Coordinates of C-alpha atoms in Angstrom, one line a residue:
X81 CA 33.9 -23.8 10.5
X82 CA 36.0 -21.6 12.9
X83 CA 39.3 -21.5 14.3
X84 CA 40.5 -20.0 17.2
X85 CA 43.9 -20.2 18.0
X86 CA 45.3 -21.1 22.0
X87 CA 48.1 -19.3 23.2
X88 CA 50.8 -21.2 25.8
X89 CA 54.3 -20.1 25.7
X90 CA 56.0 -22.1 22.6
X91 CA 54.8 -24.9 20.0
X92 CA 51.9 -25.1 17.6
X93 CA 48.7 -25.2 19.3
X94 CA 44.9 -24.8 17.7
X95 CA 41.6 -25.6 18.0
X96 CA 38.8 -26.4 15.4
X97 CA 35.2 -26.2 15.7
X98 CA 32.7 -27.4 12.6
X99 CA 29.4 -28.3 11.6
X100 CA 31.0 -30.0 8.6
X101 CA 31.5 -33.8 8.3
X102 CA 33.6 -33.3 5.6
X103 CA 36.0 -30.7 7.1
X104 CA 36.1 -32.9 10.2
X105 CA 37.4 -36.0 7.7
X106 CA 40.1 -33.8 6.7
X107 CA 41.0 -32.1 10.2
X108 CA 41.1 -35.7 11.8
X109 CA 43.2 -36.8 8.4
X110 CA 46.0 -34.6 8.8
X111 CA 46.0 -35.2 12.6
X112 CA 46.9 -38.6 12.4
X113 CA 49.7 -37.8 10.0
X114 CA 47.4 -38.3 6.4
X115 CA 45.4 -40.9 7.0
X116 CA 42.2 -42.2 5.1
X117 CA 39.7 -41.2 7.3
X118 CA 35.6 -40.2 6.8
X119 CA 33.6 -38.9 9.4
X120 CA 29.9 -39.8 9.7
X121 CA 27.1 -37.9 11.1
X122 CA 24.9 -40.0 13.2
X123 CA 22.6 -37.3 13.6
X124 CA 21.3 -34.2 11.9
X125 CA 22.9 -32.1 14.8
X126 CA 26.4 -32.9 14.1
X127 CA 29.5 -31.3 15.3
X128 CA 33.1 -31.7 16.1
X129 CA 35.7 -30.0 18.0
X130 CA 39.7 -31.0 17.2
X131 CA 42.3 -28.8 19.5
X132 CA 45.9 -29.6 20.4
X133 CA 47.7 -27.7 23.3
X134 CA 51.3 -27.7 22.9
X135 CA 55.2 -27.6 21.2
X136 CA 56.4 -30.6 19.1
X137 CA 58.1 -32.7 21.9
X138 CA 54.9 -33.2 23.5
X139 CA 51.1 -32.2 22.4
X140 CA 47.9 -32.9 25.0
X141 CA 45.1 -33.2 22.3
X142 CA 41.3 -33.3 22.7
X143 CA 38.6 -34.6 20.1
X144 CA 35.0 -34.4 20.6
X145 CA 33.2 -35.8 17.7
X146 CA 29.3 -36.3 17.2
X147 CA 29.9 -38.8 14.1
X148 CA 31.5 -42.1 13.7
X149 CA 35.2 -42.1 12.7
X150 CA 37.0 -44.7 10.0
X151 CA 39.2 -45.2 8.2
X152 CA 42.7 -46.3 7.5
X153 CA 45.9 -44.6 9.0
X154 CA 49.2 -45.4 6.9
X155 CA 51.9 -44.2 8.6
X156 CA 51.6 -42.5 11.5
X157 CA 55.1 -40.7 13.2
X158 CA 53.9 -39.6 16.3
X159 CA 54.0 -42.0 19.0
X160 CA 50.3 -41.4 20.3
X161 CA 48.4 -42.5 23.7
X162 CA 44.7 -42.4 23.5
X163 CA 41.8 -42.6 26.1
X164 CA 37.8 -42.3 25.5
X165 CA 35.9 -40.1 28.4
X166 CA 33.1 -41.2 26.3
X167 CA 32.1 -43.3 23.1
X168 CA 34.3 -45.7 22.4
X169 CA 36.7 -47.6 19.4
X170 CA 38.5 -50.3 17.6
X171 CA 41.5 -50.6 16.4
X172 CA 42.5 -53.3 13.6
X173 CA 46.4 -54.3 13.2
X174 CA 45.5 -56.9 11.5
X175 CA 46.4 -60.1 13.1
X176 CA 45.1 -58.2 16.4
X177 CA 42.1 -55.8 17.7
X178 CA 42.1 -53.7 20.6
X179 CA 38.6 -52.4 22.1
X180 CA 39.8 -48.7 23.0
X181 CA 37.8 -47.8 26.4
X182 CA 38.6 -45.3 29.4
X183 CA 41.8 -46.8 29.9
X184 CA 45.1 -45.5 28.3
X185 CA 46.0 -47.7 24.7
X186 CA 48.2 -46.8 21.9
X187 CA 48.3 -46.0 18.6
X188 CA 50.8 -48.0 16.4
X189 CA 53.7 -45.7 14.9
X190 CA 55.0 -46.4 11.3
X191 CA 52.8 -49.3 10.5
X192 CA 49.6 -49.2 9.1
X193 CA 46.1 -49.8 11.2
X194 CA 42.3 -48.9 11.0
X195 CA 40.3 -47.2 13.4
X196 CA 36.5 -47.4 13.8
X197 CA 35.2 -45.3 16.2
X198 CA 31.6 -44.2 17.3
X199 CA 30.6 -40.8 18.8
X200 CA 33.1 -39.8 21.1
X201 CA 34.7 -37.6 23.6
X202 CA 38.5 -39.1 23.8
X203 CA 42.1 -37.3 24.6
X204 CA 45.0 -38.0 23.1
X205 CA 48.6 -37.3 23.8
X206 CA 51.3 -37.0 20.5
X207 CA 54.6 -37.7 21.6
X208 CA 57.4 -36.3 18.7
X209 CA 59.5 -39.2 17.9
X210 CA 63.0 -37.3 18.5
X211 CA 61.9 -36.4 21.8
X212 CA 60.7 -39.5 23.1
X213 CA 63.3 -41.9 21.5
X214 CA 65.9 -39.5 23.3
X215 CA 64.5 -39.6 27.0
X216 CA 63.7 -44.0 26.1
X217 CA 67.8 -43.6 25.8
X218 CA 67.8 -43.3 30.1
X219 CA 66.0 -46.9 30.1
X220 CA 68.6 -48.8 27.6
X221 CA 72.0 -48.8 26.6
X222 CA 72.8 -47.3 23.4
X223 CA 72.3 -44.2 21.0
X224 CA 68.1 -42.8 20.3
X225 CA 66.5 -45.7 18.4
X226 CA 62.9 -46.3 17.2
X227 CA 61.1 -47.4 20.7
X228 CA 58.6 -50.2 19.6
X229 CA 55.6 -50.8 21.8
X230 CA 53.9 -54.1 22.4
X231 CA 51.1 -53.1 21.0
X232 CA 48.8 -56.9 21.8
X233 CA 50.2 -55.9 25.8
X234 CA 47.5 -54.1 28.0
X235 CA 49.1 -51.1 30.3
X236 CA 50.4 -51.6 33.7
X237 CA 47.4 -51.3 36.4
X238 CA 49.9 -50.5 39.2
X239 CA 50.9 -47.3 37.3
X240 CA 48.2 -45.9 35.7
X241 CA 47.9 -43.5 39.1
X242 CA 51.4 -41.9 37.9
X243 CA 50.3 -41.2 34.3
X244 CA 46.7 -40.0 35.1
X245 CA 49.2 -37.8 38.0
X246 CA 51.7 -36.8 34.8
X247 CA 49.0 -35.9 32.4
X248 CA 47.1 -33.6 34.8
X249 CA 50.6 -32.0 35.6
X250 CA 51.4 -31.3 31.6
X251 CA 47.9 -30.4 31.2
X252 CA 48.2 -27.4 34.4
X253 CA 51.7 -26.4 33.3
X254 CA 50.3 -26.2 28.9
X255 CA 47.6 -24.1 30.0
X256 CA 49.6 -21.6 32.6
X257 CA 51.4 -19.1 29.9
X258 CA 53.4 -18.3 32.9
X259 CA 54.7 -21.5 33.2
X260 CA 58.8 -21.4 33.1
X261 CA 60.4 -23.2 29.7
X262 CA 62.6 -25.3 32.3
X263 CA 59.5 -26.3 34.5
X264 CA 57.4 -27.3 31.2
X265 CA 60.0 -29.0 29.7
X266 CA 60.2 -31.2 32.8
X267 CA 56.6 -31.8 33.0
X268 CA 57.3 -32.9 29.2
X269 CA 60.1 -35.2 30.6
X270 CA 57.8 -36.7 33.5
X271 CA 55.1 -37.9 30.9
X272 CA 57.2 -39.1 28.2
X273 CA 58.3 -41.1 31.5
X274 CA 55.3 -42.2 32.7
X275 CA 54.7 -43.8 29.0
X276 CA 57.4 -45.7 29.1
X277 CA 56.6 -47.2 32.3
X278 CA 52.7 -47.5 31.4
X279 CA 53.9 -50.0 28.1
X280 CA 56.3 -53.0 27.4
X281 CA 58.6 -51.7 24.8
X282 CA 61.8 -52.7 22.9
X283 CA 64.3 -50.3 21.7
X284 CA 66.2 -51.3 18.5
X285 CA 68.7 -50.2 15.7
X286 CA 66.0 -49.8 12.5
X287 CA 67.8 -48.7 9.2
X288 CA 66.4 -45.6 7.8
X289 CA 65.1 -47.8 4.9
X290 CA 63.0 -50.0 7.0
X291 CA 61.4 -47.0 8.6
X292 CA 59.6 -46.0 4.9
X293 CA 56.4 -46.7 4.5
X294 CA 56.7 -49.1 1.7
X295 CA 58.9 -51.1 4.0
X296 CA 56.4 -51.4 6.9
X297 CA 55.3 -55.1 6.8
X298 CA 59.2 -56.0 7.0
X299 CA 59.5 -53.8 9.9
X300 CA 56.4 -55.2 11.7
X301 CA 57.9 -59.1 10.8
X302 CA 61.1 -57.6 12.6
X303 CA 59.3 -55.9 15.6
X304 CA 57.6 -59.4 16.1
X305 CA 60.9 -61.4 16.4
X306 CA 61.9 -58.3 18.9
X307 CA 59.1 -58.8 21.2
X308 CA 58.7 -62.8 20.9
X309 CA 62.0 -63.9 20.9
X310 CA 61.8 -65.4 24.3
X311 CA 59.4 -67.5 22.6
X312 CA 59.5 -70.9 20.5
X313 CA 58.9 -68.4 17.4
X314 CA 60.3 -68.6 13.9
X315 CA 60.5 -66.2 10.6
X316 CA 57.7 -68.0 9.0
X317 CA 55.8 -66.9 12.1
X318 CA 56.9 -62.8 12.1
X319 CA 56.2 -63.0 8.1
X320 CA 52.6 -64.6 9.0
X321 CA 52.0 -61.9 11.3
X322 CA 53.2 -59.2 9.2
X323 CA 51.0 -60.3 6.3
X324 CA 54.4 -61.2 4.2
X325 CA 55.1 -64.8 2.5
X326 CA 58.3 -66.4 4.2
X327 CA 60.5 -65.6 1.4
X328 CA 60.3 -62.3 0.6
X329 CA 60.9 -61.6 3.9
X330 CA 64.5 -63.1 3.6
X331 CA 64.8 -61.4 0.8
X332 CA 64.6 -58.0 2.4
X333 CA 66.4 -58.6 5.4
X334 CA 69.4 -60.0 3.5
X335 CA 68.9 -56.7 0.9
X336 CA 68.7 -54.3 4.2
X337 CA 70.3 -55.9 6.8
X338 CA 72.5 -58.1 5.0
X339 CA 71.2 -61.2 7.2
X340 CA 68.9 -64.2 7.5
X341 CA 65.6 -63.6 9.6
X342 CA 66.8 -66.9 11.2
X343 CA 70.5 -65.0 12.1
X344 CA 68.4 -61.8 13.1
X345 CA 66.2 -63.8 15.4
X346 CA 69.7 -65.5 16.6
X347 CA 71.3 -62.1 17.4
X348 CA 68.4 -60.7 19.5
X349 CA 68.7 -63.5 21.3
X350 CA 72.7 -62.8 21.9
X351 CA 71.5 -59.5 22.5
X352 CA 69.0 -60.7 25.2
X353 CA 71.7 -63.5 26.9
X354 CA 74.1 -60.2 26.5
X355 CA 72.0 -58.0 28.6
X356 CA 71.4 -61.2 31.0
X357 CA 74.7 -61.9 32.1
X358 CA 75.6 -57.9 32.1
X359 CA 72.7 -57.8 35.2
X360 CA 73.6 -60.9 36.4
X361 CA 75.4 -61.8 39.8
X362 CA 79.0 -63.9 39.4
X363 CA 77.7 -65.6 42.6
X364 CA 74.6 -66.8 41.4
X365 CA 74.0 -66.6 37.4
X366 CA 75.7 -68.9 35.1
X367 CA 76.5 -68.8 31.4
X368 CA 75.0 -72.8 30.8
X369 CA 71.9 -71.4 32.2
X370 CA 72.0 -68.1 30.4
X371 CA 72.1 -69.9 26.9
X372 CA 69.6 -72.2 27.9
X373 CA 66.8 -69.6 28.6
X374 CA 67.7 -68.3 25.4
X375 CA 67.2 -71.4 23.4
X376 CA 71.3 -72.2 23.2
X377 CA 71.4 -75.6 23.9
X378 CA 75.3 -76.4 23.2
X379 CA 77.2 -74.0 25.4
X380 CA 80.3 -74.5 23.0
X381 CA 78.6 -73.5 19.9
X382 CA 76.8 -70.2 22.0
X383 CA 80.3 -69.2 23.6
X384 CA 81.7 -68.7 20.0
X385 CA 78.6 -67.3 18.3
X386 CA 78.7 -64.9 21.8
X387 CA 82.5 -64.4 21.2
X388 CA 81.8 -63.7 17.3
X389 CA 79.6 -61.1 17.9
X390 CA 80.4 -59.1 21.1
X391 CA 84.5 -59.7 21.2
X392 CA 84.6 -61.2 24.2
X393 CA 83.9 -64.3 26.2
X394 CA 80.2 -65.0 27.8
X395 CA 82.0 -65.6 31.1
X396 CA 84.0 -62.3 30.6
X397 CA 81.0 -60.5 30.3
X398 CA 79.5 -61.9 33.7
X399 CA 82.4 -61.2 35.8
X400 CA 82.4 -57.3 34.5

């Protein structure tokens, strides 16, 4: 095995080159954040190359692998985009699959999944969660909070020209030593951008308990109500989908959240009808119809559950 490391201006950048399947299993462990991996030769011939270009906001990565890759990842904290220039893969989140291809697809943060790929050539972009929960804070209203991806969602075709644009741009500026701090660090901002265009994501409030690894299947039962609640959805469906029976999911958001799953579902909801009328036009939108997109069919019991948890009126918040 040799390394050689690369040299941009800042961060932690390397490269690693082998002829050993079981060195790969460990380099390709420890990138994904110590996962249960193995690599498989295919052929007699094998060989890998793992390098990484880049600071911890923002890393452009690059795996060539001559050897099947599995495995399980546990917890990974880098909110990762992956394409294949050759080869291909699937990931398992259990209640879904995704065929990776040439086209951009993500890799779950916090939550467990498996990967099973074949021979490859892929590139990868690691996003550091600090970084790009900060610059998600210009999309929504509120402090840095875990951004959660829909992960079952495919990426936007109308603008996968500006990340492919973004990418190239980050990849110029990594590999220019020359390259200003200010101008790299906007490149950086441009993709993290890009990202959250590419995806549907929701960003919410998550306990630092929920974000543990031993609490994973209650966060992935929460992120389901986040990203279905506009749907006729329940807790026994999140605790189906997160691999947990019904009840011990109210057990643990009552323990962490103090809080029903049914009263969580209810307040993204509020949430949701919140946001509504705060976009909404005086002229045009109006509260009966507001509650009644969000399942609220008795505008009297709404208003008060509205009043109870925002301090003020529904109508009061349309007319801001």
């Amino acid at each position: 095995m040799q390394h050689s490391h690369l040299t941009p201006a800042e961060g932690r950048s390397f490269e690693t080159v082998g002829t050993d399947p079981r060195v790969a299993s460990a380099v390709y462990a420890e990138a994904l954040g110590g996962a249960d991996l193995r690599v498989t030769p295919v052929s007699e011939e094998f060989t890998f190359r793992y390098a990484s270009l880049g600071n911890d906001r923002v890393a452009l990565r690059t795996s060539d692998c001559a050897g099947s890759l599995a495995g399980d990842v546990h917890h990974l904290r880098d909110y990762v985009v992956a394409w294949f220039r050759a080869g291909a893969g699937l990931l398992d989140l259990d209640r879904f699959r995704r065929r990776g291809s040439t086209l951009p697809f993500l890799l779950p943060a916090e939550r467990r999944f498996s990967v099973d790929f074949t021979p490859h050539r892929q590139n990868l972009v690691h996003f550091g969660p600090a970084f790009l929960e900060d610059v998600a804070t210009e999309f929504h209203a509120g402090p840095p909070q875990p951004v959660s991806f829909d992960h079952e969602a495919d990426p936007d075709s109308g603008l996968l020209g500006r990340w492919r644009t973004a990418v190239s741009d980050a990849t110029a500026a990594f590999l220019e030593a020359a390259t200003a701090p200010l101008l790299r660090f906007g490149v950086e901002l441009n993709l993290a951008r890009a990202l959250l265009a590419l995806f549907p994501w929701r960003a919410w409030d998550v306990p630092l308990v929920l974000r543990k690894p031993s609490m994973a299947k209650t966060r992935l039962a929460l992120d389901f109500l986040q990203h279905h609640a506009h749907e006729p959805v329940t807790p026994a469906d999140a605790a189906r989908a997160a691999g947990l029976h019904t009840r011990s999911l109210q057990l643990a958001t009552q323990r962490h959240l103090g809080v029903s799953p049914s009263t969580y579902l209810r307040n993204v909801r509020l949430d949701r009808a919140r946001t509504e009328l705060l976009r909404g036009d005086p002229g045009r939108t109006t509260v009966g119809a507001v509650a009644r997109e969000w399942g609220f069919g008795n505008l009297g019991r709404f208003a008060a559950a509205y009043q109870a948890r925002f301090a003020e009126k529904p109508n009061q918040t349309l007319r801001r």
